[in-house]
Coordinates of C-alpha atoms in Angstrom, one line a residue:
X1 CA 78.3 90.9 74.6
X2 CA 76.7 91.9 71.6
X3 CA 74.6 94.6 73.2
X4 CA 77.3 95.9 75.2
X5 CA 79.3 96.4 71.9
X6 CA 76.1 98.4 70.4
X7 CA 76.4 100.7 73.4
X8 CA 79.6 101.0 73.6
X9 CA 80.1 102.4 70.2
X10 CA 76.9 104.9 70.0
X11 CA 77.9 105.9 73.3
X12 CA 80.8 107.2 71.4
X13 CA 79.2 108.2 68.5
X14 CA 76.3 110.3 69.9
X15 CA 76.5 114.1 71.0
X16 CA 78.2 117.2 69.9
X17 CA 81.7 117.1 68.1
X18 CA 83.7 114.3 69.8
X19 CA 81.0 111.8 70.7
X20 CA 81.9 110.1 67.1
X21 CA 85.0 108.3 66.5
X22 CA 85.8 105.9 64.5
X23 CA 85.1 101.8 65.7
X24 CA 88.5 101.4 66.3
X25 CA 89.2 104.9 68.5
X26 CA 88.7 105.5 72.4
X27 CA 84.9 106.7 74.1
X28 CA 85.7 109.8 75.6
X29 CA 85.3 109.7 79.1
X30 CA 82.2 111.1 80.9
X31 CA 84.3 113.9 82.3
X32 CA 84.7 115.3 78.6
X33 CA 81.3 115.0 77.6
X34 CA 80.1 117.1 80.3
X35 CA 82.4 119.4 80.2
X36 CA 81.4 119.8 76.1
X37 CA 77.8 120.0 77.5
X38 CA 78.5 122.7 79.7
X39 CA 79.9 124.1 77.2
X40 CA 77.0 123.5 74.4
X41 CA 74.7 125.3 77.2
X42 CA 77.0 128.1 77.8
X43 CA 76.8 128.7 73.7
X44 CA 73.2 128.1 73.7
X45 CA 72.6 131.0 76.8
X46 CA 74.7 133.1 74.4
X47 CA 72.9 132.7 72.2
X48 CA 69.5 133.1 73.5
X49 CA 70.8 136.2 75.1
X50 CA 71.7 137.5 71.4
X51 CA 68.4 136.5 70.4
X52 CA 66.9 138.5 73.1
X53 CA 69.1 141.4 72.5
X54 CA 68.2 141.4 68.7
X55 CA 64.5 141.3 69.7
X56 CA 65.1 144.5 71.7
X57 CA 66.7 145.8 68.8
X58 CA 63.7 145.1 66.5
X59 CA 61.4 146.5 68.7
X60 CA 63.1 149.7 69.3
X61 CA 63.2 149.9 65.2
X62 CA 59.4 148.9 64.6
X63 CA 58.9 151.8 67.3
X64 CA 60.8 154.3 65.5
X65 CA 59.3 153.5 62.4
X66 CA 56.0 154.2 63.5
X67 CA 57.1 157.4 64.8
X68 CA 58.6 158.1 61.9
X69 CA 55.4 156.8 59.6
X70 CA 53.0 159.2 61.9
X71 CA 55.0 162.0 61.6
X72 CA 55.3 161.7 58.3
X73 CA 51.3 161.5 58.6
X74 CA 51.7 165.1 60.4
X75 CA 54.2 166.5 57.8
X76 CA 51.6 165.1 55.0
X77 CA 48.5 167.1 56.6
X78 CA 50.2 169.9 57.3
X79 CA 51.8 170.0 53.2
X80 CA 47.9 169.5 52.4
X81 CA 47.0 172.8 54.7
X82 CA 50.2 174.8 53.0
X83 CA 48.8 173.8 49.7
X84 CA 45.6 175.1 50.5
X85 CA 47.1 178.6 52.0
X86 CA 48.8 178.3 48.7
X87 CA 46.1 178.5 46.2
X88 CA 44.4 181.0 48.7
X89 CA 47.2 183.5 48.5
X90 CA 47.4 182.5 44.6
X91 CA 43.5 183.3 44.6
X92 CA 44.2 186.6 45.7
X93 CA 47.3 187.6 43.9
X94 CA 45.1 186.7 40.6
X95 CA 42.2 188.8 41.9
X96 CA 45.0 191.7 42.9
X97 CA 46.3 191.7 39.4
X98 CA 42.8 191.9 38.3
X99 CA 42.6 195.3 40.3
X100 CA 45.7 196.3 39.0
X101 CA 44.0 195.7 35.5
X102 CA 41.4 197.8 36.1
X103 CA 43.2 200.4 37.5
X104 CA 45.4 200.5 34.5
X105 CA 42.6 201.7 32.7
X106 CA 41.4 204.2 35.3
X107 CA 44.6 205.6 34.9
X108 CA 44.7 205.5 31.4
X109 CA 41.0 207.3 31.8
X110 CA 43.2 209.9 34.7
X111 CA 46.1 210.6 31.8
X112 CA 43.8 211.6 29.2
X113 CA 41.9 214.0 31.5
X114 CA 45.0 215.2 33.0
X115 CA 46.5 215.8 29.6
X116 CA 43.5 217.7 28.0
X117 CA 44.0 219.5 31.7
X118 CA 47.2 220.5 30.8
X119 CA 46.3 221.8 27.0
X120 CA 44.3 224.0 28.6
X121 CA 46.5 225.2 31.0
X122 CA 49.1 225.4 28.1
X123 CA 46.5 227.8 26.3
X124 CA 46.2 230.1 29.4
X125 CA 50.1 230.2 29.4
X126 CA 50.1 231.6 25.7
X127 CA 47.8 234.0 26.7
X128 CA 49.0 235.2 30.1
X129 CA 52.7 235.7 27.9
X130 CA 51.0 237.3 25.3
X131 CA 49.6 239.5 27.7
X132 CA 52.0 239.5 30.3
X133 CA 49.8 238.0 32.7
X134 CA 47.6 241.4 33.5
X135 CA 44.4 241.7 32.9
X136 CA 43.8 245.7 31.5
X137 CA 40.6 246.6 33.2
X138 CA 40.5 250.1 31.1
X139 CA 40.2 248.5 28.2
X140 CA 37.8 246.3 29.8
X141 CA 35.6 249.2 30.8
X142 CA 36.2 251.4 27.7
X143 CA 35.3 247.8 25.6
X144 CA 32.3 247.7 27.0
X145 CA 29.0 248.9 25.7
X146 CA 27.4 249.5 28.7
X147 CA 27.5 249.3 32.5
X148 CA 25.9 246.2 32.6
X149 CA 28.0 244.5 29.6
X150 CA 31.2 245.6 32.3
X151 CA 29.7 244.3 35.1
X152 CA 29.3 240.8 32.9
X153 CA 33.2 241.3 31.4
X154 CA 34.4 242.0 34.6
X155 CA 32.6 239.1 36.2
X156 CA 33.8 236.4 33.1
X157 CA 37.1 237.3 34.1
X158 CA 36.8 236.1 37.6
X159 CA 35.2 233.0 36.4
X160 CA 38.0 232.2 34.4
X161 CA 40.5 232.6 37.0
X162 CA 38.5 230.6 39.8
X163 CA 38.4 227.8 37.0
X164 CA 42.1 228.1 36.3
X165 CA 42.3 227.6 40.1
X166 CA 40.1 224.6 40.1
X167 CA 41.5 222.6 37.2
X168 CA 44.9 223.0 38.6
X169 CA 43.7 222.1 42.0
X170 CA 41.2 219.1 40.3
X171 CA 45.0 218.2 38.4
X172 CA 47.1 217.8 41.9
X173 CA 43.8 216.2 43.5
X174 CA 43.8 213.3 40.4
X175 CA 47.5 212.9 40.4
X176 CA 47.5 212.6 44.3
X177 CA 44.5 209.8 43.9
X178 CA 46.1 208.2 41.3
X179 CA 50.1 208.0 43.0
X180 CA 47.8 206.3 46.2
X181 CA 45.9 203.5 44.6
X182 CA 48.9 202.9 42.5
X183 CA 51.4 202.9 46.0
X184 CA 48.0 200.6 48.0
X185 CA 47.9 198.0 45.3
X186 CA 51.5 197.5 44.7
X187 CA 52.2 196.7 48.4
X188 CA 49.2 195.1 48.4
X189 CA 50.5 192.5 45.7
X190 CA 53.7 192.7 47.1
X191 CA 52.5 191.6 50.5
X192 CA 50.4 188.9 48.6
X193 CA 53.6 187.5 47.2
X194 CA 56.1 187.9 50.0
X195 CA 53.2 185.6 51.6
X196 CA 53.1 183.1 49.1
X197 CA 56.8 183.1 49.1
X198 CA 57.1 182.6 52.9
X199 CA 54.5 179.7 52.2
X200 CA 56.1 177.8 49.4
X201 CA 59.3 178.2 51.8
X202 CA 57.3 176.1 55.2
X203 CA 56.1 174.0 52.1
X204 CA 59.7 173.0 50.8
X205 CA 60.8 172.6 53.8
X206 CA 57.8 170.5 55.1
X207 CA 58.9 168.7 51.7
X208 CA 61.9 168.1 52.6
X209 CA 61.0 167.2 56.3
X210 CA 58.9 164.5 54.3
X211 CA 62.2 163.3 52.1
X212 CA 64.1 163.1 55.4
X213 CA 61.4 161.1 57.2
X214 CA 60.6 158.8 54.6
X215 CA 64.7 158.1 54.4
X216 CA 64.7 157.0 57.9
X217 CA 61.9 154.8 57.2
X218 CA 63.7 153.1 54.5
X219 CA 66.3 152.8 56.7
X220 CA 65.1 151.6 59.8
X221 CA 63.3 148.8 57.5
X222 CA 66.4 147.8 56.3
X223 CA 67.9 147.6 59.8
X224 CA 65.0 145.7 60.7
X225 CA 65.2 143.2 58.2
X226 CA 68.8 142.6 59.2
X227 CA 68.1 141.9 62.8
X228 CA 65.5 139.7 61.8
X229 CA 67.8 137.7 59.2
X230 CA 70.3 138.0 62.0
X231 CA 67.7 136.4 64.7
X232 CA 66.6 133.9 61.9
X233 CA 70.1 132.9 62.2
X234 CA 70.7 133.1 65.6
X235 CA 67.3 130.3 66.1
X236 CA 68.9 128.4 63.6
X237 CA 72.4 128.2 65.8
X238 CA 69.9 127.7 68.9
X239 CA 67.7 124.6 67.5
X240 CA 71.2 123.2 66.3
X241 CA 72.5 124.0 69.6
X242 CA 69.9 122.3 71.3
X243 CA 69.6 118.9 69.0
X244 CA 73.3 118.7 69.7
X245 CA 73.1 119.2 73.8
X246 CA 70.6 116.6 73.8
X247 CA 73.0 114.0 71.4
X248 CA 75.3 114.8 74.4
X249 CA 72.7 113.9 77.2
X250 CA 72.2 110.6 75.1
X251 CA 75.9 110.4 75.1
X252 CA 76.4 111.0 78.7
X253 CA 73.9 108.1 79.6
X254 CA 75.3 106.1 77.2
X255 CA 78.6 106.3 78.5
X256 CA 77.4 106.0 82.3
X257 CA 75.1 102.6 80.9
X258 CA 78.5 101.2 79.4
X259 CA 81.1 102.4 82.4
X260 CA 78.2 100.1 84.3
X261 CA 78.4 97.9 82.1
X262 CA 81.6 97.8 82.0
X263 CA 82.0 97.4 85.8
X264 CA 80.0 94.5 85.7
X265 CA 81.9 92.7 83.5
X266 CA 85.2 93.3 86.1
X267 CA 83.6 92.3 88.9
X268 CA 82.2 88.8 87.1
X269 CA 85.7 88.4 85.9
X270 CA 87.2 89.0 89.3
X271 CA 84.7 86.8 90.5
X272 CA 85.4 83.5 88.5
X273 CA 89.0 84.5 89.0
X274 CA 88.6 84.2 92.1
X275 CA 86.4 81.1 92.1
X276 CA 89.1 79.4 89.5
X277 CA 91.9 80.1 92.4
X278 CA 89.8 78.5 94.9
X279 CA 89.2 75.5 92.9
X280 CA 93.2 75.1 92.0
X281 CA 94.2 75.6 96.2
X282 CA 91.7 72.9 97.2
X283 CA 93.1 70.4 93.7
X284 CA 96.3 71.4 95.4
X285 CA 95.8 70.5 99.3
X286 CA 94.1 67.2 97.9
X287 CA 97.0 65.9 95.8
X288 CA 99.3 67.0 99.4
X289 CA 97.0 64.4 101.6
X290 CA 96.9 61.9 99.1
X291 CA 100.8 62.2 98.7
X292 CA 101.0 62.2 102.6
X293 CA 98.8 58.8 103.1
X294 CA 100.9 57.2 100.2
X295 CA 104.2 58.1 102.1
X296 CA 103.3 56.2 105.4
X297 CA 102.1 53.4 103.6
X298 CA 105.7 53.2 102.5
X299 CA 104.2 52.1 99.3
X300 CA 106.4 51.6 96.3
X301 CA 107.5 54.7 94.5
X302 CA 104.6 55.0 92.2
X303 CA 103.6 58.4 91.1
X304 CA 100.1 58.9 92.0
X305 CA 98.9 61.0 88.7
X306 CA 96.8 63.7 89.9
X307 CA 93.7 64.7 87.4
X308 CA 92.9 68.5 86.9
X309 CA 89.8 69.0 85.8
X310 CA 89.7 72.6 84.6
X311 CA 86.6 74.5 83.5
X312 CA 87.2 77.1 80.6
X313 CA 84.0 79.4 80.6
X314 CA 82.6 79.9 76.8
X315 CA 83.2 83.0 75.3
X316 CA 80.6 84.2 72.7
X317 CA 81.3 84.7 69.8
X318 CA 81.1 88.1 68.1
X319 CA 78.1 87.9 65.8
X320 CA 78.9 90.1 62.8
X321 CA 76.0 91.9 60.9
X322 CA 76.0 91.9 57.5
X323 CA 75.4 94.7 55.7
X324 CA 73.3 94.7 52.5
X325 CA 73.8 97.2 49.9
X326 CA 71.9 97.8 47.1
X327 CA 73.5 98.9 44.2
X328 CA 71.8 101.8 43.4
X329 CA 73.9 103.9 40.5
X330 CA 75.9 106.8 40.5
X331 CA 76.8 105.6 44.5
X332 CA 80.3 107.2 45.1
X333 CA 83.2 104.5 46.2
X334 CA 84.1 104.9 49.7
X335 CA 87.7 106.3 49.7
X336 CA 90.6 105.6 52.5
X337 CA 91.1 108.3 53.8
X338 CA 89.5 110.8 56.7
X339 CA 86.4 111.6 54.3
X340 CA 84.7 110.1 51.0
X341 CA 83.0 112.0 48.9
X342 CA 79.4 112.6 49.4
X343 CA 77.7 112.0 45.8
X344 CA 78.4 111.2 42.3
X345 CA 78.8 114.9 39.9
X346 CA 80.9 117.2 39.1
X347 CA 82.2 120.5 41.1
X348 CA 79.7 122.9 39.3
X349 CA 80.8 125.5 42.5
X350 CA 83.9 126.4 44.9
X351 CA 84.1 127.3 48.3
X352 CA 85.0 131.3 48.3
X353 CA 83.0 134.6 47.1
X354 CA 80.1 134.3 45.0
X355 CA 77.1 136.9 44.1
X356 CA 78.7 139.2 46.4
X357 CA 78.7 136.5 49.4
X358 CA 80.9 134.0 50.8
X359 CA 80.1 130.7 49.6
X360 CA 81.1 128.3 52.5
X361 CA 80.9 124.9 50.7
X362 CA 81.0 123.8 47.4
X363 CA 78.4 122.6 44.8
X364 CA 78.0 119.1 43.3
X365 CA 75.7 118.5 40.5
X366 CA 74.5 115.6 38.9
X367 CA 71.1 114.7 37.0
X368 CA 69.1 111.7 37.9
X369 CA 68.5 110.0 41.1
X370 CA 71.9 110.6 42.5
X371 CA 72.3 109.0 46.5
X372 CA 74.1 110.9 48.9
X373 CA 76.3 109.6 51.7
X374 CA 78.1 110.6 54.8
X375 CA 81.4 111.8 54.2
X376 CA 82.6 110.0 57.7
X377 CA 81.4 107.8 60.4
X378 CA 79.3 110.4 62.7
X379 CA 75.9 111.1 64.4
X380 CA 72.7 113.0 62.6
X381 CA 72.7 116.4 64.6
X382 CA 70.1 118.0 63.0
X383 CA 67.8 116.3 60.2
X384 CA 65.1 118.8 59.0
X385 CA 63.7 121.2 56.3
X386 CA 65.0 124.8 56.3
X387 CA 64.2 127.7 54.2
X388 CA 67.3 128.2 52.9
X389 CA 69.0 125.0 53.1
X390 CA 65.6 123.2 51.8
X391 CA 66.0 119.3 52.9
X392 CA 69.2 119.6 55.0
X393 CA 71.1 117.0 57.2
X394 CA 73.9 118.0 59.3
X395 CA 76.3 115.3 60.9
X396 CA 78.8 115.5 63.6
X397 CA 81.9 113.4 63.3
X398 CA 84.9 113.4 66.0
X399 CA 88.0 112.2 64.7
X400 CA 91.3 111.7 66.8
X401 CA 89.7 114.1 69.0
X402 CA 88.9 116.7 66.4
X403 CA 85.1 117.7 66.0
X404 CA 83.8 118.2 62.5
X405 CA 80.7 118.9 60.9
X406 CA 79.7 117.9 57.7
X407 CA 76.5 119.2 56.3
X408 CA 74.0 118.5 52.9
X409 CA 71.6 120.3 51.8
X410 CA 69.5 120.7 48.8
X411 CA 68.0 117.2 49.5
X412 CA 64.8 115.8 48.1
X413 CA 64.3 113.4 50.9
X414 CA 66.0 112.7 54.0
X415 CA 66.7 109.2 55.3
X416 CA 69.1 109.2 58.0
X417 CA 66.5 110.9 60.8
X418 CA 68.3 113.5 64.0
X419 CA 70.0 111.6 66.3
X420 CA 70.8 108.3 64.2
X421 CA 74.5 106.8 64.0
X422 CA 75.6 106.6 60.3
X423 CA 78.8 105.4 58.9
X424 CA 81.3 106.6 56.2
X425 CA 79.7 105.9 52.7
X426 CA 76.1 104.6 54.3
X427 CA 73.3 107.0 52.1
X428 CA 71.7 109.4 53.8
X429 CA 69.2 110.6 51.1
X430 CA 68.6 112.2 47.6
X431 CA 70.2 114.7 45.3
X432 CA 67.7 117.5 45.1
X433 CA 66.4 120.9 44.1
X434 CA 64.7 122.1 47.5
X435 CA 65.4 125.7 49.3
X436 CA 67.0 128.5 47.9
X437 CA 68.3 126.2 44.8
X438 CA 68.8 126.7 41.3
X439 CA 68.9 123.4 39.8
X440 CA 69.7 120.2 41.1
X441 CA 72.8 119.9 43.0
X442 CA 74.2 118.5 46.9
X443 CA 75.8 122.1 48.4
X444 CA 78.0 120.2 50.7
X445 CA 79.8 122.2 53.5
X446 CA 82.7 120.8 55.6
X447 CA 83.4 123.0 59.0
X448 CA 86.7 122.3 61.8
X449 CA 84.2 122.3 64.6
X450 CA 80.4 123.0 65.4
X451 CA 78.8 124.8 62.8
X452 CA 77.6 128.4 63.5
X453 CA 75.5 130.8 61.3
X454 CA 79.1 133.1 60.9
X455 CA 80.1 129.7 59.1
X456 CA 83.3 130.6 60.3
X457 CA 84.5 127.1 60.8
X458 CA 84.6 126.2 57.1
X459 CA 86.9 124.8 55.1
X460 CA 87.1 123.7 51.9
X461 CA 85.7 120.3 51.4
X462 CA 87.9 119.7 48.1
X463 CA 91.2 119.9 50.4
X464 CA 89.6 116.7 52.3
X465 CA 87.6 114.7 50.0
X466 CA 88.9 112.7 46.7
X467 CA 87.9 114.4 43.8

């Protein structure tokens, strides 16, 4: 009896959501639990499918990333080759400005010849207005002192004029030189910085290019790293997923070991039933013959006493198990109502938004070794070390039909282990400091139905448990 009590009640207590009641509520029926197990697998196919789907996703980003990094590469190498062009064309236009130099001062050397040109020229103007521009041959010939000296006059004044002629044409050759290498090396620097403008343009924009690259790099990193928290979360939902379809399985064999059971235990019953009317018809028949023979005896009216002899079969007696507490300090009292209070503390943080995030439980702090218990008679879903939750253990609780959740984290150690049946008040491990923690406190989180990594089942534990 006492082993079909056992199984009874962690046949009701295993599994996800309603396989925990309290001792004194109904086991669900078998019909229930599978239809919450199809239902657990349904979840869990979601969310592998999710899981898969985020994979993709990461993939395709890691992809473009590397695109993005090796053209970045490419824009990099081809900057480097601008830059190069670059300090060519700057080469140049130093080298052009040089030649400009230098022509400066051939032109300098050209204005100084031109102008001592021109004084010359000026003195041949005097002289052609003083003269009227004619040369007076008579007095030429009547000046000279002989026909030789004329011949010589006559032939100085023709060498004058040719040089007249060649200065002037020497003047217009000079100028004409000088407007050229000043018209070549203008456009030749021009050209030279039109090129190095057109360079630093493909440079900027190869800049630019660069900016715009390493932007989507950023960005697709920062995409990446929230599919990967997402998927982080989504194989946290599946491993709790999974711990709580196989509490179900246990639950379902459970349930079929006690319906079994169960059966059993009507059939014996009909069976010594039956075996008890048996025994009363043949007491009866026998007390009918010997009330027959009596009568034809004509005996005197004595009434024969029958004697029943009835068989009660012993019941056992319910063995009840003590339970042994230590007193350990700073243990909560276990309240009335739905749920106790997990730990001795105080509140050092509420359910709501906190560092720009939604805190979905609250904070209970306490120094020392402070023992933490369930919050309501339930089943250990999960019982493991996570890297956020540190030491965490969550427990699944079915109350008149309601599923809850109750989870604590922050532990230091665990003792209740995934899978185990513990009751309301019974300790399931240590205050702690472990995860993503900041000082020792139990970050207790209450949740109206399974828990999921939108923690969108929450509610606020202080509505529920005595403060």
């Amino acid at each position: 009896m006492k082993k079909n009590i056992i199984a009874m009640n962690a046949s009701i207590m295993i599994g996800l959501g309603s396989i925990l009641v309290a001792p004194s509520a109904y086991a669900e029926s078998l019909s229930d639990l599978q239809q919450k197990k199809e239902s657990i697998q349904e979840k869990r196919s979601g969310v592998e499918s999710n899981i898969s789907d985020t994979e993709k996703k990461i993939d395709n980003l890691q992809d473009k990333q590397l695109t993005a990094e090796e053209q970045i590469a490419a824009i990099e190498a081809k900057i480097a080759e601008s830059t190069k062009k670059i300090d060519a064309k700057n080469a140049e236009i130093t080298q052009t400005k040089k030649e400009i130099e230098a022509l400066k001062e051939e032109i300098k050397v050209l204005k100084e010849r031109i102008a001592k040109r021109n004084e010359v020229l000026k003195e041949r103007a005097r002289s052609f207005q003083e003269t009227g521009g004619d040369v007076n041959y008579l007095e030429v010939l009547f000046g000279s002192s002989s026909f030789g000296d004329l011949i010589d006059r006559v032939g100085a004044v023709a060498t004058i004029a040719e040089a007249d002629r060649d200065i002037l044409k020497q003047h217009e050759l000079d100028k004409k030189d000088l407007e050229e290498k000043q018209t070549a090396v203008e456009k030749k620097l021009a050209s030279l910085e039109v090129a190095k403008a057109e360079l630093l343009e493909i440079q900027k924009q190869q800049k630019q290019q660069k900016q715009e690259k390493a932007a989507l790099v950023k960005k697709l990193k920062q995409q990446t790293k929230k599919h990967e928290d997402e998927k982080m979360g989504l194989e946290e939902e599946k491993a709790n997923l999974a711990a709580q379809e196989t509490a179900i399985k246990s639950a379902i064999n459970l349930e079929q070991n006690r319906l079994a059971e169960l059966e059993a235990a009507r059939k014996k019953a009909a069976a010594e039933a039956k075996k008890r009317a048996e025994q009363a018809a043949a007491q009866a028949a026998s007390q009918a013959a010997s009330q027959a023979a009596e009568s034809k005896k004509q005996s005197s009216s004595s009434g024969a006493s029958a004697k029943s002899y009835s068989s009660s079969p012993s019941s056992p007696s319910p063995s009840s198990s003590s339970q042994s507490s230590s007193n350990v300090s700073q243990v909560p009292a276990v309240s009335s109502g739905t749920f106790t209070r997990p730990s001795a503390g105080y509140v050092s943080s509420t359910m709501g938004e906190r560092w720009n995030k939604q805190h979905a439980g609250i904070d209970i702090a306490a120094s020392g070794t402070v023992p933490v218990v369930a919050a309501a008679d339930g089943v250990v879903s999960r019982s493991y070390f996570s890297s956020t939750y540190g030491n965490v253990i969550f427990v699944t609780h079915s109350i008149s039909g309601q599923q809850w959740t109750t989870v604590y984290a922050h532990l230091s150690s665990r003792q209740a282990s995934t899978g185990s049946v513990v009751a309301k008040g019974q300790q399931i491990g240590i205050m702690g400091n472990t995860g993503h923690s900041y000082g020792q406190h139990l970050h207790f989180e209450l949740h109206k139905g399974a828990w999921n990594y939108s923690k969108s089942n929450a509610v606020n534990p202080l509505n529920y448990i005595p403060n």
